[in-house]
Amino acid sequence: MKQKKEKRITLRLTPEQYEAIQSKAEIAQMSIGAYVRAAALRHRVVVVDGLKELTHELKGIGRNLNQLVVLSNMGKIQDVYLGETMEALGQIYRQLRELAEQEKR
């Protein structure tokens, strides 16, 4: 039995995105609307609390390491102690594992 579709969602796509969706819908022998509905409703969306903060920390570490590499390549520094950086990365890794374990439950 067909359900009455009363609600509408409007979204903007690049021409490339539209063509990719249209092509996939044709391969699946579905209308674009049916294909998008199926794709959107079959995938689970996972929201991980705390991931944004960890990502921010990782980006900061990455920027600092990049600056150290630049200074080293310029010959302005010779030796760098990265013990604290390794500890911070280890802590981030442990936090990511904890978040992943929470998601599995």
Tab-separated table of C-alpha atoms in Angstrom:
chain	number	residue	atom	x	y	z
A	1	MET	CA	0.000	0.000	0.000
A	2	LYS	CA	1.411	3.389	-0.971
A	3	GLN	CA	1.800	5.932	1.779
A	4	LYS	CA	0.809	9.525	1.211
A	5	LYS	CA	3.883	11.720	1.250
A	6	GLU	CA	2.904	15.065	2.713
A	7	LYS	CA	6.219	16.487	3.909
A	8	ARG	CA	8.898	17.987	1.704
A	9	ILE	CA	12.626	18.465	2.206
A	10	THR	CA	14.494	20.852	-0.057
A	11	LEU	CA	18.255	20.680	-0.413
A	12	ARG	CA	20.845	22.215	-2.654
A	13	LEU	CA	23.344	20.146	-4.600
A	14	THR	CA	26.201	20.875	-6.926
A	15	PRO	CA	25.628	19.706	-10.490
A	16	GLU	CA	28.160	16.925	-9.847
A	17	GLN	CA	26.337	15.744	-6.721
A	18	TYR	CA	23.003	15.761	-8.535
A	19	GLU	CA	24.413	13.777	-11.452
A	20	ALA	CA	25.991	11.233	-9.078
A	21	ILE	CA	22.697	10.708	-7.228
A	22	GLN	CA	20.761	10.580	-10.489
A	23	SER	CA	23.164	7.979	-11.868
A	24	LYS	CA	22.926	5.816	-8.744
A	25	ALA	CA	19.138	6.064	-8.801
A	26	GLU	CA	19.068	4.955	-12.446
A	27	ILE	CA	21.358	1.996	-11.699
A	28	ALA	CA	19.051	1.020	-8.828
A	29	GLN	CA	16.058	1.527	-11.157
A	30	MET	CA	14.519	3.952	-8.686
A	31	SER	CA	13.307	7.503	-8.866
A	32	ILE	CA	15.658	10.078	-7.373
A	33	GLY	CA	13.230	10.691	-4.503
A	34	ALA	CA	12.892	6.982	-3.718
A	35	TYR	CA	16.659	6.509	-3.908
A	36	VAL	CA	17.401	9.444	-1.581
A	37	ARG	CA	14.751	8.271	0.904
A	38	ALA	CA	16.160	4.755	0.911
A	39	ALA	CA	19.742	5.971	1.319
A	40	ALA	CA	18.832	8.383	4.099
A	41	LEU	CA	16.690	5.960	6.067
A	42	ARG	CA	18.899	2.871	5.833
A	43	HIS	CA	22.058	4.377	7.253
A	44	ARG	CA	22.580	4.889	10.927
A	45	VAL	CA	23.792	8.339	11.926
A	46	VAL	CA	26.137	8.218	14.889
A	47	VAL	CA	26.623	11.271	17.085
A	48	VAL	CA	29.645	11.000	19.349
A	49	ASP	CA	29.668	13.423	22.256
A	50	GLY	CA	33.160	14.735	22.937
A	51	LEU	CA	34.554	14.072	19.476
A	52	LYS	CA	34.673	17.763	18.582
A	53	GLU	CA	36.936	18.527	21.557
A	54	LEU	CA	39.291	15.657	20.699
A	55	THR	CA	39.445	16.796	17.094
A	56	HIS	CA	40.302	20.318	18.264
A	57	GLU	CA	43.147	18.961	20.411
A	58	LEU	CA	44.498	16.848	17.551
A	59	LYS	CA	44.462	19.810	15.194
A	60	GLY	CA	46.412	21.871	17.732
A	61	ILE	CA	49.030	19.157	18.120
A	62	GLY	CA	49.263	18.848	14.344
A	63	ARG	CA	49.807	22.598	13.931
A	64	ASN	CA	52.520	22.592	16.580
A	65	LEU	CA	54.291	19.623	14.989
A	66	ASN	CA	54.108	21.291	11.596
A	67	GLN	CA	55.699	24.448	13.018
A	68	LEU	CA	58.483	22.374	14.576
A	69	VAL	CA	59.152	20.634	11.258
A	70	VAL	CA	59.344	23.995	9.478
A	71	LEU	CA	61.758	25.373	12.086
A	72	SER	CA	63.844	22.215	11.877
A	73	ASN	CA	64.005	22.380	8.081
A	74	MET	CA	65.086	26.031	8.371
A	75	GLY	CA	67.881	24.936	10.700
A	76	LYS	CA	66.587	27.081	13.584
A	77	ILE	CA	66.166	24.123	15.959
A	78	GLN	CA	68.118	20.904	16.285
A	79	ASP	CA	66.503	18.845	19.049
A	80	VAL	CA	62.907	18.636	20.170
A	81	TYR	CA	61.510	16.876	23.227
A	82	LEU	CA	58.201	15.299	22.258
A	83	GLY	CA	57.469	13.377	25.456
A	84	GLU	CA	54.565	15.637	26.424
A	85	THR	CA	53.196	15.436	22.895
A	86	MET	CA	53.329	11.648	22.982
A	87	GLU	CA	51.519	11.655	26.339
A	88	ALA	CA	48.822	13.970	24.953
A	89	LEU	CA	48.375	11.760	21.881
A	90	GLY	CA	48.161	8.708	24.109
A	91	GLN	CA	45.452	10.373	26.196
A	92	ILE	CA	43.491	11.311	23.080
A	93	TYR	CA	43.823	7.744	21.824
A	94	ARG	CA	42.482	6.379	25.119
A	95	GLN	CA	39.558	8.820	25.020
A	96	LEU	CA	38.747	7.809	21.429
A	97	ARG	CA	38.761	4.148	22.445
A	98	GLU	CA	36.397	4.917	25.323
A	99	LEU	CA	34.043	6.757	22.959
A	100	ALA	CA	34.169	3.846	20.517
A	101	GLU	CA	33.406	1.361	23.280
A	102	GLN	CA	30.430	3.444	24.403
A	103	GLU	CA	29.127	3.435	20.841
A	104	LYS	CA	29.290	-0.382	20.636
A	105	ARG	CA	26.944	-0.744	23.623
